[in-house]
XYZ file of C-alpha atoms in Angstrom:
783
model
C -9.727 -10.564 3.113
C -7.281 -9.929 5.927
C -8.413 -7.569 8.635
C -5.832 -8.244 11.325
C -4.161 -5.305 12.993
C -1.354 -3.934 10.858
C 2.231 -4.087 12.058
C 4.700 -1.444 10.912
C 8.462 -1.500 10.825
C 10.309 1.291 12.612
C 9.495 4.569 10.842
C 12.686 5.903 9.229
C 11.466 8.316 6.547
C 12.108 12.023 7.162
C 8.465 12.874 6.565
C 5.969 11.628 9.226
C 3.390 9.147 7.979
C 0.572 11.632 8.689
C 2.030 13.976 6.057
C 1.584 11.358 3.332
C -2.114 11.037 4.192
C -2.608 14.813 4.492
C -1.084 15.364 1.059
C -3.733 13.127 -0.556
C -6.748 13.908 1.663
C -6.623 17.629 2.239
C -9.833 17.753 4.299
C -8.028 16.148 7.235
C -6.134 17.885 10.006
C -2.921 16.370 11.361
C -4.724 15.012 14.456
C -7.574 13.536 12.413
C -5.042 11.887 10.109
C -3.311 10.422 13.155
C -6.645 9.154 14.490
C -7.503 7.516 11.174
C -4.101 5.836 11.018
C -4.676 4.433 14.510
C -7.967 2.886 13.307
C -6.252 1.427 10.243
C -3.614 -0.151 12.501
C -6.375 -1.730 14.575
C -7.743 -3.367 11.428
C -10.898 -1.235 11.151
C -12.549 -1.287 7.716
C -13.753 1.665 5.681
C -17.497 1.136 6.126
C -17.212 0.880 9.927
C -15.056 3.998 10.113
C -17.340 5.936 7.736
C -20.527 5.215 9.668
C -19.446 4.901 13.283
C -16.230 6.905 13.723
C -17.169 10.326 12.413
C -15.679 11.646 15.651
C -12.303 10.694 14.164
C -12.629 11.535 10.461
C -14.977 14.521 10.735
C -17.459 13.486 8.031
C -15.313 12.061 5.214
C -16.994 9.989 2.512
C -16.108 6.271 2.218
C -14.147 7.151 -0.948
C -11.962 9.621 0.945
C -11.418 7.206 3.830
C -10.467 4.492 1.360
C -8.025 6.890 -0.286
C -6.518 7.729 3.111
C -6.095 4.027 3.833
C -4.535 3.327 0.428
C -2.117 6.221 1.012
C -1.275 4.963 4.498
C -0.567 1.436 3.219
C 1.526 2.834 0.355
C 3.547 4.894 2.850
C 4.118 1.835 5.060
C 5.291 -0.077 1.998
C 7.554 2.820 0.990
C 9.093 2.927 4.469
C 9.757 -0.815 4.333
C 11.241 -0.562 0.840
C 13.530 2.296 1.880
C 14.748 0.315 4.901
C 15.629 -2.710 2.778
C 17.216 -0.521 0.075
C 19.448 1.207 2.641
C 20.655 -2.164 3.888
C 21.276 -3.463 0.355
C 23.013 -0.380 -1.069
C 25.124 0.663 1.901
C 26.376 -2.909 2.223
C 28.127 -2.460 -1.131
C 29.715 0.905 -0.272
C 32.905 1.499 1.674
C 33.042 5.249 2.315
C 31.131 6.545 5.351
C 30.250 9.829 3.620
C 28.865 7.982 0.605
C 26.816 5.672 2.833
C 25.461 8.645 4.770
C 24.569 10.543 1.591
C 22.702 7.594 0.052
C 20.850 6.921 3.316
C 19.678 10.541 3.526
C 18.567 10.512 -0.114
C 16.524 7.363 0.438
C 14.950 8.623 3.676
C 13.826 11.740 1.827
C 11.937 9.804 -0.870
C 8.248 10.580 -1.379
C 7.363 7.662 -3.627
C 8.520 4.321 -4.988
C 9.723 5.895 -8.223
C 12.394 7.853 -6.356
C 13.506 4.740 -4.475
C 13.654 2.807 -7.740
C 15.767 5.518 -9.419
C 18.292 5.546 -6.566
C 18.399 1.756 -6.396
C 19.125 1.524 -10.122
C 22.170 3.747 -9.686
C 23.776 1.104 -7.487
C 22.366 -2.058 -9.075
C 25.067 -4.579 -10.176
C 25.755 -4.317 -13.893
C 23.524 -1.243 -14.315
C 24.585 1.423 -16.785
C 26.162 4.225 -14.807
C 24.828 7.704 -15.430
C 27.186 10.515 -16.380
C 26.579 12.056 -12.962
C 27.531 8.859 -11.143
C 30.625 8.440 -13.302
C 31.586 11.972 -12.245
C 30.963 11.046 -8.611
C 33.210 8.061 -9.049
C 35.920 10.426 -10.286
C 35.708 12.369 -7.006
C 33.981 15.477 -8.407
C 31.052 15.764 -5.975
C 33.032 18.011 -3.602
C 34.077 20.496 -6.331
C 30.527 20.439 -7.766
C 29.062 21.405 -4.399
C 31.619 24.218 -4.114
C 30.390 25.672 -7.423
C 26.791 25.647 -6.138
C 27.930 27.246 -2.873
C 29.434 30.211 -4.764
C 33.071 29.181 -4.649
C 35.582 29.207 -7.507
C 36.890 25.860 -8.736
C 39.985 25.595 -10.897
C 39.243 22.888 -13.445
C 42.934 22.574 -14.341
C 43.638 21.263 -10.835
C 41.151 18.441 -11.413
C 42.915 16.940 -14.435
C 43.774 13.276 -13.785
C 44.646 10.142 -15.688
C 40.899 9.593 -16.366
C 40.219 13.283 -17.191
C 43.147 14.332 -19.329
C 41.896 17.764 -20.451
C 39.972 20.721 -19.010
C 37.222 19.835 -21.469
C 36.907 16.381 -19.890
C 36.686 17.928 -16.426
C 34.094 20.459 -17.557
C 31.856 17.825 -19.177
C 31.932 15.615 -16.083
C 31.356 18.582 -13.792
C 28.434 19.772 -15.905
C 26.678 16.403 -15.641
C 27.198 16.262 -11.880
C 26.173 19.864 -11.171
C 23.088 19.347 -13.357
C 22.205 16.227 -11.359
C 22.646 18.037 -8.031
C 20.438 20.883 -9.250
C 17.734 18.434 -10.320
C 17.814 16.697 -6.919
C 17.707 19.900 -4.909
C 14.889 19.911 -2.336
C 13.370 23.200 -3.586
C 13.496 21.977 -7.189
C 11.663 18.800 -6.170
C 8.966 20.847 -4.393
C 8.318 22.863 -7.562
C 8.446 19.675 -9.628
C 5.747 18.095 -7.451
C 3.457 21.079 -8.013
C 4.010 20.904 -11.766
C 3.355 17.160 -11.844
C 0.097 17.623 -9.928
C -1.058 20.325 -12.379
C -0.944 23.053 -9.743
C 1.020 25.589 -11.820
C 0.747 27.485 -15.103
C 3.408 25.495 -16.931
C 2.157 24.725 -20.426
C 1.902 20.999 -21.086
C 0.240 19.109 -23.893
C -0.896 15.505 -24.253
C -0.367 14.077 -27.735
C -1.002 10.649 -29.221
C -0.436 8.755 -32.443
C -0.591 5.233 -33.829
C 2.411 3.068 -33.037
C 4.878 2.229 -35.811
C 3.749 -1.385 -35.863
C 0.145 -0.353 -36.502
C 1.148 2.274 -39.077
C 2.864 -0.449 -41.132
C -0.471 -2.317 -41.401
C -2.635 0.765 -41.853
C -4.660 -0.618 -44.752
C -5.582 -3.974 -43.178
C -9.126 -4.630 -41.960
C -7.918 -5.366 -38.433
C -6.189 -1.986 -38.165
C -9.223 -0.200 -39.606
C -11.365 -1.697 -36.843
C -8.826 -0.665 -34.223
C -8.689 2.891 -35.599
C -12.478 3.066 -35.447
C -12.446 1.901 -31.816
C -9.885 4.533 -30.823
C -10.842 7.221 -33.343
C -11.462 9.836 -30.630
C -7.979 9.527 -29.090
C -5.786 8.925 -32.162
C -3.952 12.115 -33.187
C -5.004 13.786 -29.946
C -3.556 17.157 -28.952
C -4.939 18.510 -25.704
C -3.742 20.522 -22.743
C -3.051 18.287 -19.749
C -5.247 20.505 -17.581
C -8.389 19.766 -19.584
C -7.963 16.148 -20.592
C -10.695 14.013 -19.032
C -10.071 10.862 -17.036
C -11.872 8.571 -19.476
C -9.670 9.893 -22.294
C -6.520 9.003 -20.338
C -7.960 5.549 -19.625
C -8.596 5.054 -23.354
C -5.028 6.140 -24.127
C -3.654 3.672 -21.588
C -5.771 0.839 -22.927
C -4.662 1.622 -26.482
C -1.056 1.733 -25.298
C -1.353 -1.670 -23.584
C -2.764 -3.123 -26.790
C 0.191 -1.763 -28.755
C -2.056 0.537 -30.793
C -1.377 4.012 -29.408
C 1.761 5.814 -28.281
C 1.070 8.861 -26.114
C 3.179 11.330 -24.190
C 3.150 14.607 -22.291
C 5.205 17.510 -23.622
C 6.201 20.485 -21.431
C 7.376 23.906 -22.470
C 10.973 24.183 -21.124
C 10.831 28.001 -20.992
C 7.929 27.804 -18.499
C 9.962 25.440 -16.330
C 12.930 27.829 -16.502
C 10.798 30.754 -15.284
C 9.700 28.802 -12.209
C 13.034 27.161 -11.462
C 14.484 27.982 -8.004
C 18.008 28.216 -9.519
C 16.994 30.828 -12.093
C 18.552 33.596 -9.980
C 21.173 31.471 -8.290
C 24.322 33.439 -7.341
C 27.627 31.772 -8.138
C 31.235 32.957 -8.372
C 31.567 35.422 -11.253
C 34.251 33.300 -12.909
C 31.916 30.278 -12.817
C 28.808 31.968 -14.293
C 29.197 30.720 -17.850
C 29.839 27.188 -16.669
C 26.892 27.344 -14.254
C 24.506 28.585 -16.972
C 25.569 25.698 -19.190
C 25.011 23.164 -16.370
C 21.711 24.841 -15.379
C 20.128 24.572 -18.836
C 21.599 21.094 -19.271
C 19.855 20.103 -16.010
C 16.493 21.474 -17.160
C 16.568 19.935 -20.641
C 18.249 16.621 -19.801
C 16.924 15.848 -16.335
C 14.069 18.074 -15.181
C 11.800 18.297 -18.238
C 11.898 14.517 -19.034
C 11.330 13.792 -15.322
C 8.330 16.138 -15.270
C 6.872 14.708 -18.474
C 7.061 11.194 -17.051
C 5.659 12.439 -13.747
C 2.675 14.208 -15.313
C 1.893 11.102 -17.366
C 1.988 8.956 -14.212
C -0.175 11.482 -12.361
C -2.785 11.542 -15.131
C -2.819 7.735 -15.273
C -3.099 7.368 -11.506
C -5.869 9.966 -11.349
C -7.776 8.247 -14.161
C -7.549 4.938 -12.279
C -8.880 6.577 -9.118
C -11.662 8.171 -11.128
C -12.595 4.831 -12.689
C -12.865 3.314 -9.211
C -15.033 6.247 -8.040
C -17.385 5.944 -11.024
C -17.561 2.176 -10.532
C -18.375 2.627 -6.847
C -21.251 4.975 -7.524
C -22.719 2.738 -10.212
C -22.392 -0.379 -8.073
C -24.076 1.349 -5.144
C -27.054 2.184 -7.356
C -27.070 -1.296 -8.908
C -27.109 -2.931 -5.473
C -29.832 -0.540 -4.288
C -32.464 -1.735 -6.756
C -35.634 -3.265 -5.380
C -36.245 -6.876 -6.201
C -39.400 -8.322 -7.761
C -40.750 -10.698 -5.105
C -44.428 -11.079 -6.021
C -44.064 -12.811 -9.402
C -42.727 -16.046 -10.788
C -39.752 -15.460 -13.057
C -38.874 -17.018 -16.391
C -35.267 -16.098 -17.144
C -33.914 -16.264 -20.696
C -30.239 -16.104 -21.671
C -30.443 -15.158 -25.385
C -28.494 -16.717 -28.259
C -29.024 -19.118 -31.149
C -29.742 -21.589 -28.346
C -31.837 -19.935 -25.632
C -31.028 -21.008 -22.088
C -34.086 -20.800 -19.837
C -34.843 -21.110 -16.115
C -38.145 -21.103 -14.229
C -37.922 -19.643 -10.713
C -40.224 -19.240 -7.742
C -40.698 -15.662 -6.426
C -38.011 -16.397 -3.798
C -35.472 -17.473 -6.444
C -35.711 -21.235 -5.946
C -35.195 -23.115 -9.219
C -38.232 -25.044 -10.443
C -36.873 -26.111 -13.817
C -34.158 -25.387 -16.397
C -34.035 -26.130 -20.122
C -32.798 -24.875 -23.492
C -34.250 -24.607 -26.987
C -33.483 -23.218 -30.419
C -34.212 -19.759 -31.740
C -35.395 -19.041 -35.267
C -33.861 -15.810 -36.581
C -36.180 -15.616 -39.589
C -39.396 -15.055 -37.644
C -37.903 -14.185 -35.053
C -39.375 -16.732 -32.618
C -38.594 -19.695 -30.417
C -38.904 -23.182 -31.868
C -42.118 -25.103 -31.169
C -40.509 -26.995 -28.299
C -39.406 -23.753 -26.648
C -42.873 -22.239 -26.941
C -44.420 -25.325 -25.318
C -41.882 -25.241 -22.463
C -42.736 -21.606 -21.675
C -46.481 -22.301 -21.888
C -46.209 -25.261 -19.503
C -44.160 -23.249 -17.021
C -46.786 -20.499 -17.069
C -49.449 -23.033 -16.052
C -47.553 -23.892 -12.846
C -47.755 -20.495 -11.103
C -51.061 -21.184 -9.339
C -52.531 -17.974 -10.698
C -49.571 -15.761 -9.846
C -48.255 -13.355 -12.479
C -45.042 -13.884 -14.433
C -42.224 -11.621 -15.483
C -39.815 -12.803 -18.179
C -36.265 -11.607 -17.469
C -34.362 -11.318 -20.759
C -30.579 -10.993 -20.657
C -29.158 -8.019 -22.547
C -26.487 -9.985 -24.434
C -26.308 -11.259 -27.992
C -29.731 -11.619 -29.672
C -31.498 -9.892 -26.799
C -33.730 -7.975 -29.202
C -34.783 -11.127 -31.059
C -35.589 -12.809 -27.745
C -37.580 -9.795 -26.569
C -39.503 -9.857 -29.855
C -40.303 -13.558 -29.458
C -41.604 -13.021 -25.915
C -43.559 -9.954 -27.051
C -45.152 -11.994 -29.864
C -46.236 -14.719 -27.416
C -47.806 -12.084 -25.136
C -49.628 -10.395 -28.040
C -50.848 -13.785 -29.346
C -52.143 -14.642 -25.841
C -50.035 -17.784 -25.703
C -49.998 -17.650 -21.893
C -52.989 -18.416 -19.603
C -55.450 -15.519 -19.655
C -55.857 -15.446 -15.874
C -52.255 -14.354 -15.294
C -50.447 -11.213 -16.347
C -47.195 -11.732 -18.261
C -44.698 -8.996 -19.047
C -40.961 -8.861 -19.680
C -37.973 -6.725 -18.846
C -34.303 -6.534 -19.761
C -31.735 -7.572 -17.139
C -27.950 -6.943 -17.381
C -26.180 -10.246 -17.880
C -22.581 -9.083 -17.373
C -20.600 -11.817 -15.623
C -23.411 -14.402 -15.647
C -21.474 -16.870 -17.805
C -18.326 -16.346 -15.696
C -20.245 -17.069 -12.483
C -21.674 -20.267 -13.954
C -18.118 -21.652 -14.228
C -17.162 -20.978 -10.599
C -16.827 -23.483 -7.755
C -19.673 -21.715 -5.919
C -22.033 -22.342 -8.847
C -21.020 -26.002 -9.110
C -21.492 -26.404 -5.355
C -25.070 -25.082 -5.563
C -26.186 -26.779 -8.784
C -24.034 -29.915 -8.801
C -21.521 -31.234 -11.309
C -24.149 -32.663 -13.695
C -25.970 -29.416 -14.515
C -25.070 -27.780 -17.835
C -23.178 -24.612 -16.858
C -24.865 -22.742 -19.722
C -28.197 -23.109 -17.914
C -26.790 -21.647 -14.695
C -26.330 -18.278 -16.408
C -30.093 -18.114 -16.979
C -30.705 -18.716 -13.266
C -28.294 -15.882 -12.454
C -30.184 -13.518 -14.790
C -33.502 -14.366 -13.121
C -32.189 -13.958 -9.597
C -30.746 -10.540 -10.463
C -34.333 -9.416 -10.931
C -35.569 -11.066 -7.716
C -32.760 -10.039 -5.321
C -30.204 -7.885 -7.182
C -27.564 -7.385 -4.485
C -27.546 -11.031 -3.379
C -26.863 -12.155 -6.935
C -24.478 -9.441 -8.088
C -22.053 -10.029 -5.188
C -21.376 -13.490 -6.644
C -19.803 -11.856 -9.704
C -16.201 -10.654 -9.683
C -16.514 -6.842 -9.577
C -14.561 -6.197 -12.789
C -17.123 -8.241 -14.735
C -20.219 -6.305 -13.597
C -20.051 -3.981 -16.609
C -20.515 -0.820 -14.563
C -18.242 2.204 -14.762
C -15.609 3.201 -17.287
C -12.415 1.499 -18.463
C -11.919 -0.590 -15.300
C -10.254 -3.291 -17.392
C -7.493 -0.882 -18.441
C -6.298 -0.705 -14.831
C -3.599 -2.992 -13.440
C -5.448 -6.271 -12.819
C -4.146 -6.873 -9.294
C -4.766 -3.262 -8.271
C -8.200 -3.296 -9.916
C -9.442 -6.452 -8.246
C -8.375 -5.412 -4.765
C -9.846 -1.937 -5.041
C -13.129 -3.041 -6.601
C -13.577 -5.724 -3.946
C -13.118 -3.017 -1.292
C -15.735 -0.852 -3.014
C -18.209 -3.746 -3.119
C -17.613 -4.497 0.590
C -18.281 -0.869 1.479
C -21.454 -0.693 -0.602
C -22.912 -3.978 0.671
C -22.114 -3.058 4.279
C -23.572 0.448 4.125
C -26.762 -0.841 2.478
C -26.938 -3.579 5.108
C -28.432 -7.083 5.156
C -30.793 -9.137 7.292
C -28.707 -11.547 9.388
C -31.328 -14.288 9.031
C -31.904 -13.929 5.282
C -28.501 -13.015 3.842
C -26.738 -15.598 1.731
C -23.175 -16.689 2.406
C -22.056 -14.664 -0.634
C -23.619 -11.523 0.840
C -22.286 -12.116 4.346
C -18.688 -12.522 3.202
C -18.923 -8.997 1.754
C -19.943 -7.449 5.070
C -17.385 -5.359 6.921
C -15.628 -7.497 9.549
C -16.561 -10.851 7.987
C -14.802 -13.138 5.517
C -15.541 -16.389 3.703
C -14.846 -18.475 6.838
C -16.989 -16.497 9.278
C -19.769 -16.102 6.680
C -19.881 -19.895 6.267
C -19.965 -20.311 10.065
C -22.952 -17.931 10.330
C -24.895 -19.939 7.737
C -23.905 -23.182 9.500
C -25.095 -21.734 12.849
C -28.450 -20.780 11.300
C -28.918 -24.291 9.942
C -28.125 -25.895 13.322
C -29.737 -23.416 15.767
C -32.404 -21.712 13.674
C -32.773 -17.977 13.149
C -30.718 -15.489 15.153
C -32.743 -13.963 17.961
C -30.534 -10.876 18.286
C -27.338 -9.220 17.151
C -25.736 -10.249 20.441
C -26.179 -13.919 19.498
C -23.580 -13.375 16.755
C -20.906 -13.695 19.451
C -21.741 -17.397 19.765
C -20.645 -18.038 16.172
C -17.228 -19.639 15.773
C -14.681 -17.074 14.601
C -16.689 -14.002 15.644
C -14.541 -12.337 18.299
C -14.797 -8.880 19.806
C -13.112 -7.168 16.833
C -15.223 -8.966 14.201
C -18.400 -8.246 16.165
C -17.497 -4.578 16.515
C -16.895 -4.284 12.759
C -19.894 -6.259 11.407
C -22.755 -6.017 13.919
C -24.003 -2.577 12.887
C -24.483 -3.715 9.280
C -26.505 -6.832 10.158
C -30.129 -6.335 11.183
C -32.359 -8.770 13.088
C -36.116 -8.403 12.710
C -38.546 -8.974 15.582
C -38.460 -12.672 16.643
C -41.705 -14.622 16.390
C -41.318 -15.641 20.061
C -42.211 -12.088 21.118
C -45.694 -12.575 19.671
C -46.279 -15.627 21.897
C -47.654 -15.580 25.451
C -45.101 -14.478 28.056
C -44.753 -17.979 29.589
C -43.681 -19.493 26.237
C -41.174 -16.825 25.304
C -37.523 -17.709 24.808
C -35.561 -15.858 27.514
C -31.884 -15.037 27.926
C -30.006 -13.095 30.615
C -30.161 -10.070 28.269
C -33.963 -10.066 28.160
C -36.675 -11.549 25.971
C -34.782 -13.504 23.311
C -31.927 -10.998 23.808
C -33.610 -8.920 21.100
C -33.842 -5.140 21.098
C -35.847 -2.955 18.688
C -32.488 -1.306 18.012
C -31.425 -4.562 16.298
C -33.519 -3.471 13.310
C -31.665 -0.158 12.966
C -28.145 0.961 12.028
C -27.388 1.993 15.633
C -24.275 0.107 16.727
C -24.597 -2.212 19.748
C -21.811 -0.203 21.429
C -24.231 2.752 21.445
C -27.374 0.945 22.643
C -27.034 2.389 26.154
C -26.914 5.971 24.881
C -29.743 5.291 22.418
C -32.064 3.779 25.039
C -31.462 6.701 27.419
C -32.263 9.124 24.589
C -35.460 7.263 23.658
C -36.561 7.327 27.300
C -35.699 11.031 27.546
C -37.817 11.803 24.459
C -40.662 9.592 25.746
C -40.875 7.894 22.335
C -40.527 4.369 20.996
C -37.874 3.189 18.563
C -40.607 2.562 16.020
C -41.870 6.143 16.248
C -38.417 7.571 15.590
C -37.575 5.069 12.860
C -40.867 5.734 11.049
C -39.640 9.217 10.189
C -42.716 10.825 11.699
C -42.682 14.623 11.755
C -41.128 14.920 15.205
C -38.878 17.841 16.083
C -35.889 17.281 18.336
C -34.320 20.118 20.300
C -31.481 20.546 22.771
C -29.721 17.363 21.674
C -26.018 16.772 22.150
C -23.950 15.974 19.022
C -23.814 12.353 20.171
C -27.620 12.233 20.500
C -28.067 13.842 17.079
C -25.891 11.092 15.610
C -28.107 8.452 17.266
C -31.236 10.009 15.733
C -29.546 10.005 12.339
C -28.643 6.313 12.665
C -32.171 5.436 13.822
C -33.618 7.006 10.679
C -30.938 5.775 8.276
C -32.500 3.556 5.603
C -31.142 2.569 2.181
C -32.714 4.537 -0.659
C -33.915 1.700 -2.884
C -34.549 2.204 -6.585
C -37.427 0.658 -8.559
C -36.973 -2.560 -10.559
C -36.497 -2.425 -14.347
C -39.386 -1.134 -16.464
C -41.784 -3.921 -17.445
C -42.938 -4.207 -21.077
C -45.357 -6.126 -23.240
C -44.058 -4.909 -26.606
C -40.605 -4.032 -27.894
C -39.386 -1.767 -30.635
C -36.985 -2.530 -33.478
C -33.904 -0.356 -33.926
C -34.746 0.047 -37.617
C -38.170 1.475 -36.731
C -36.861 4.213 -34.441
C -37.342 7.812 -35.505
C -35.577 11.013 -34.556
C -37.549 13.116 -32.024
C -39.378 10.071 -30.619
C -39.826 10.170 -26.840
C -39.095 7.192 -24.565
C -39.145 6.375 -20.876
C -35.779 4.676 -20.416
C -33.749 3.130 -17.605
C -30.171 4.226 -16.893
C -27.850 1.214 -17.201
C -24.460 2.884 -16.696
C -22.988 6.323 -16.034
C -19.540 7.466 -17.081
C -17.642 10.740 -17.334
C -18.508 10.972 -21.019
C -22.184 10.084 -20.896
C -25.161 8.202 -19.511
C -26.262 4.940 -21.137
C -30.020 4.437 -21.278
C -32.029 1.311 -22.147
C -35.056 2.421 -24.193
C -36.291 -1.078 -24.992
C -34.339 -1.808 -28.172
C -31.281 -3.985 -28.714
C -28.774 -1.189 -28.059
C -28.553 1.307 -25.213
C -28.672 4.939 -26.241
C -26.171 7.527 -24.991
C -26.945 10.888 -23.410
C -23.771 12.974 -23.727
C -22.464 14.263 -20.414
C -22.642 17.873 -21.645
C -26.402 17.682 -21.105
C -25.718 17.485 -17.362
C -22.392 19.338 -16.997
C -22.766 22.317 -19.277
C -20.907 24.572 -16.877
C -18.313 22.019 -15.756
C -16.562 20.233 -18.550
C -14.244 22.835 -20.048
C -13.629 25.427 -17.341
C -12.298 28.834 -18.304
C -9.391 30.432 -16.532
C -8.549 33.867 -15.296
C -4.851 33.122 -15.186
C -2.737 35.892 -16.679
C 0.222 33.627 -17.482
C -1.448 30.706 -19.202
C -4.973 30.874 -20.531
C -5.121 27.088 -20.790
C -4.434 26.413 -17.123
C -7.487 26.429 -14.823
C -7.393 27.714 -11.277
C -7.595 24.118 -10.087
C -7.353 20.742 -11.728
C -10.886 19.877 -12.813
C -9.691 16.672 -14.475
C -10.761 15.129 -11.176
C -12.610 17.194 -8.597
C -10.306 16.491 -5.668
C -12.378 18.258 -3.037
C -15.604 16.392 -3.635
C -15.790 13.422 -6.025
C -19.579 13.471 -5.767
C -19.670 17.018 -7.183
C -18.941 15.573 -10.628
C -22.135 13.511 -10.341
C -24.366 16.445 -9.466
C -27.494 16.400 -11.641
C -26.301 13.203 -13.383
C -28.879 10.378 -13.133
C -27.899 7.111 -11.467
C -28.022 3.470 -12.521
C -31.644 2.337 -12.248
C -33.149 5.826 -12.609
C -36.012 6.030 -15.084
C -35.761 9.132 -17.259
C -37.585 10.534 -20.260
C -35.383 10.976 -23.310
C -35.797 12.044 -26.906
C -33.891 10.534 -29.828
C -31.484 13.128 -31.191
C -29.867 11.008 -33.879
C -29.297 7.471 -35.161
C -26.075 6.409 -36.858
C -25.768 2.696 -37.569
C -26.433 1.010 -34.240
C -25.593 4.132 -32.235
C -28.455 6.041 -30.676
C -27.881 9.600 -29.496
C -30.317 10.803 -26.826
C -31.076 14.021 -24.940
C -32.997 14.188 -21.655
C -36.363 15.902 -21.636
C -36.189 16.810 -17.958
C -34.193 16.115 -14.813
C -34.511 12.476 -13.657
C -37.072 11.777 -10.969
C -37.020 8.559 -8.935
C -40.079 6.436 -9.672
C -42.229 5.740 -6.645
C -44.338 3.029 -8.269
C -43.013 -0.521 -8.345
C -42.927 -0.700 -12.132
C -44.808 0.359 -15.239
C -46.641 -2.095 -17.441
C -47.548 -1.936 -21.081
C -45.751 -0.713 -24.162
C -43.091 1.969 -24.096
C-alpha cells in the first residue's frame, strides 16, 4: 500500500482538477475540493482525513472522501493520458491547424472513453470513419460554413475522389453530423442524459445469448436460466432499475449467458437537442435537416445508449462497494467471546476440528468422519470432543460450527451430544454458527504456513480460523482477502483489479476507524491501519518482542520506518492503555523526558497527539479528568469553541460493538419448519434486495427489502413529460448513501422474524418489529 505524496504532471486539461471532484461529490465547495486535493497530494489516507480533517472536508463520510480521492486519481490519470496522446497523435500529423484542432479536442475530454475514441481515429491501420474520410478530402472548412449559416455550393467541391454532387453531399452529411455530435452544448446535454438527469425515455432490456439459446433444452442451461430467472427477458426503465439487478446483468454477460442493452427514444433526444432550432442558410435547410437526423440516429443515440449502460454499470459497482463497506464495518464490530474455551468445527464428510484457549491459542487439532445416516460424528470424533472438554479446568465451552457444507448435520451432532450429556456436567456447553467464507483460502496462504508450519494439514487450519472468528472477529477477518468475506452483493462481478483495490481501501478505513490496541494488535491488524503497511506493521511487532509493551503513543516514533508522516496518519487509531508502571511506587516508575512513561490518559482515546495541547487545556478549563469525560457521564458543556467541541466528541468516541452470535443447545431441521413460526435470528448479510437472517437451520432466510423500504423502492414522479422518470435518480441515492440503509438492520443484529413461506430450500421471512441491538452478551438455550 503506497502512501507517498503524489506527483502530478503539468495540468493541461481545459477543466481544472477541482471541477472533476465537484462533479462527483456535490457536497463540496470549490475551496473544500482544493483542500482535499492538497491532502491527497500529501499522501493522507481516507480514515485520517475523515476523522481529523473535518475543517477541510466539512463533515463528509469516509465513502464520499474515498469517492473524491478516486475521482482525483482518475483525473490525474486522464491528464497524463491526454498529454501522451497529444504527443503521439500530433507527431503523425503535418498540418498546424490539424494538430491544433486535435490538441484542443483532447484537452477538452472529460473521461478516458473520449480520449480512446479520438486516439482510435488516428491509430495506424484503424478503420477510418466516414467523417474522417471527409476530413481527409478537405471538407471540414465547408462543413463549418454550413453550421455557421453560410451557403456552400456542392458543385464547386467535386474532385477526382468525389465525382458527383451526390458524393459530395454524402461526405458532407457524415462530417456535419460528426461536428454536431461533438458540439460542446450537445455534449453537455448528453452528459445529463447519461446520468439520468432528464426525462428522456430509456429502457433496459435483456435476453439469453444466441449460444445459450441453441442449448436451451440442456440441463446446464436450465440451471443457468434458474440462476438468472429474474433478469432474463427483463424490460425496465433505466430510472428504476436497481443496482443489484445491473450487477446480475453484468455477471450474466461476463458468463456469456445474458445480452443486455439500453434503448433510448430518439424523438425525446430530438426535442432536447441544442441544434433543433439551429438557423442555417435557407438553401441549405434540407441538407442540414438530413445531416441533423443522421447525427442523432447514427452518432448521438448509440453514444448515449453506450453511455447510460456504462453509467449504470459504474453506479452498480460503487453501490456494491458501499454495501460491502457497511457490512464489513458491522462484521468487524462484533464482540468476541473471551471467557470460554472454543471447539471449532469445519463441517464436511470429514470434520476438521480445533481446540482453542479463550485467547485463541491452539491447544490441539484433529479430524474425524461424519455419519450422514444418524447424523453424528464417528466414535473417534465423539471421544476427541469429550477429551477436549475435560481440559478446560471447569471453564465453559462454545462450539463454533462453520456455516458451509453439512453445517446442519454438524449442528445436529453437537446438539445430540449436548442433549445426551456427553460433556462434563460441571461445564456449560453450547454452540453457534460462524461464517466460514474465505477460511479455506486463508489456510493456503504464506501467512498461515508461517504461523502453523509446513507440516500442518492445511485443512485443519480452516477450523482454527473459524474458531478465532468467534474469539476476536476483526483480528481474524482481516487475514482474509476482502472479496472472499461473503458480505455485500455481487462484488465478484466487478473488475477484479478494481474490486481488490477498492475493497482493501474499505477494510483499511473500517479497521482504522474502529481502532486497535497498539500492544495487542496482530501484525495482520496493524498492516490495515491508516499510515502503516506490511513492513512497518512487522517492525512494530518486532519492537514489542524486543522492548516489551509500548508505554505511549509517542514511543511509536522509535520504531524503524515510522516517520513524521506515518506517525501523523496512524497514531490516532492506535490506543495505549495505562502502563503497569504507573501503579508502582513513584521511585520505581519508568520515566522519560515527556513524563511518567511518556504516557497520557489521552493515549486511550481517539484524540490525535497533534491536539493533545488543546485537549489538556480544555480538560483543565473544565476542571475534569479525561476519565470523567470519556465515561460519558451526564455533563453539560457550554461556551465551547468549535475546536473544543470536536475534542469532546473525540474523547467520547467509542466503537459501537455488536453482540456475538446467538448461542444454542438445540437446532431445527429445515423439513420441520412451519409457516408463521417465530424465530430470533441473526443478520448475516444485507443487500439492496433483502436481508439474510440465520434462524438456526442449514439455510439463511431472506427478508425482502420492501419490508424496510416501502416508501423508497419504486418512487413516483410528478414529471409532466415522462411519468417513468423520477425527479432524481434513486437507483443510487447520491446525496447520502447511508439513507438507503435507514431502518435496515445490520450484520450481527438479532431480530425477531416470522416464516412467511418455504419453497424448497428457500425460506421467506418477515420482521416482527424493528431490530433492536442486544445488550446481553448472548442468549443460551433453544431457539
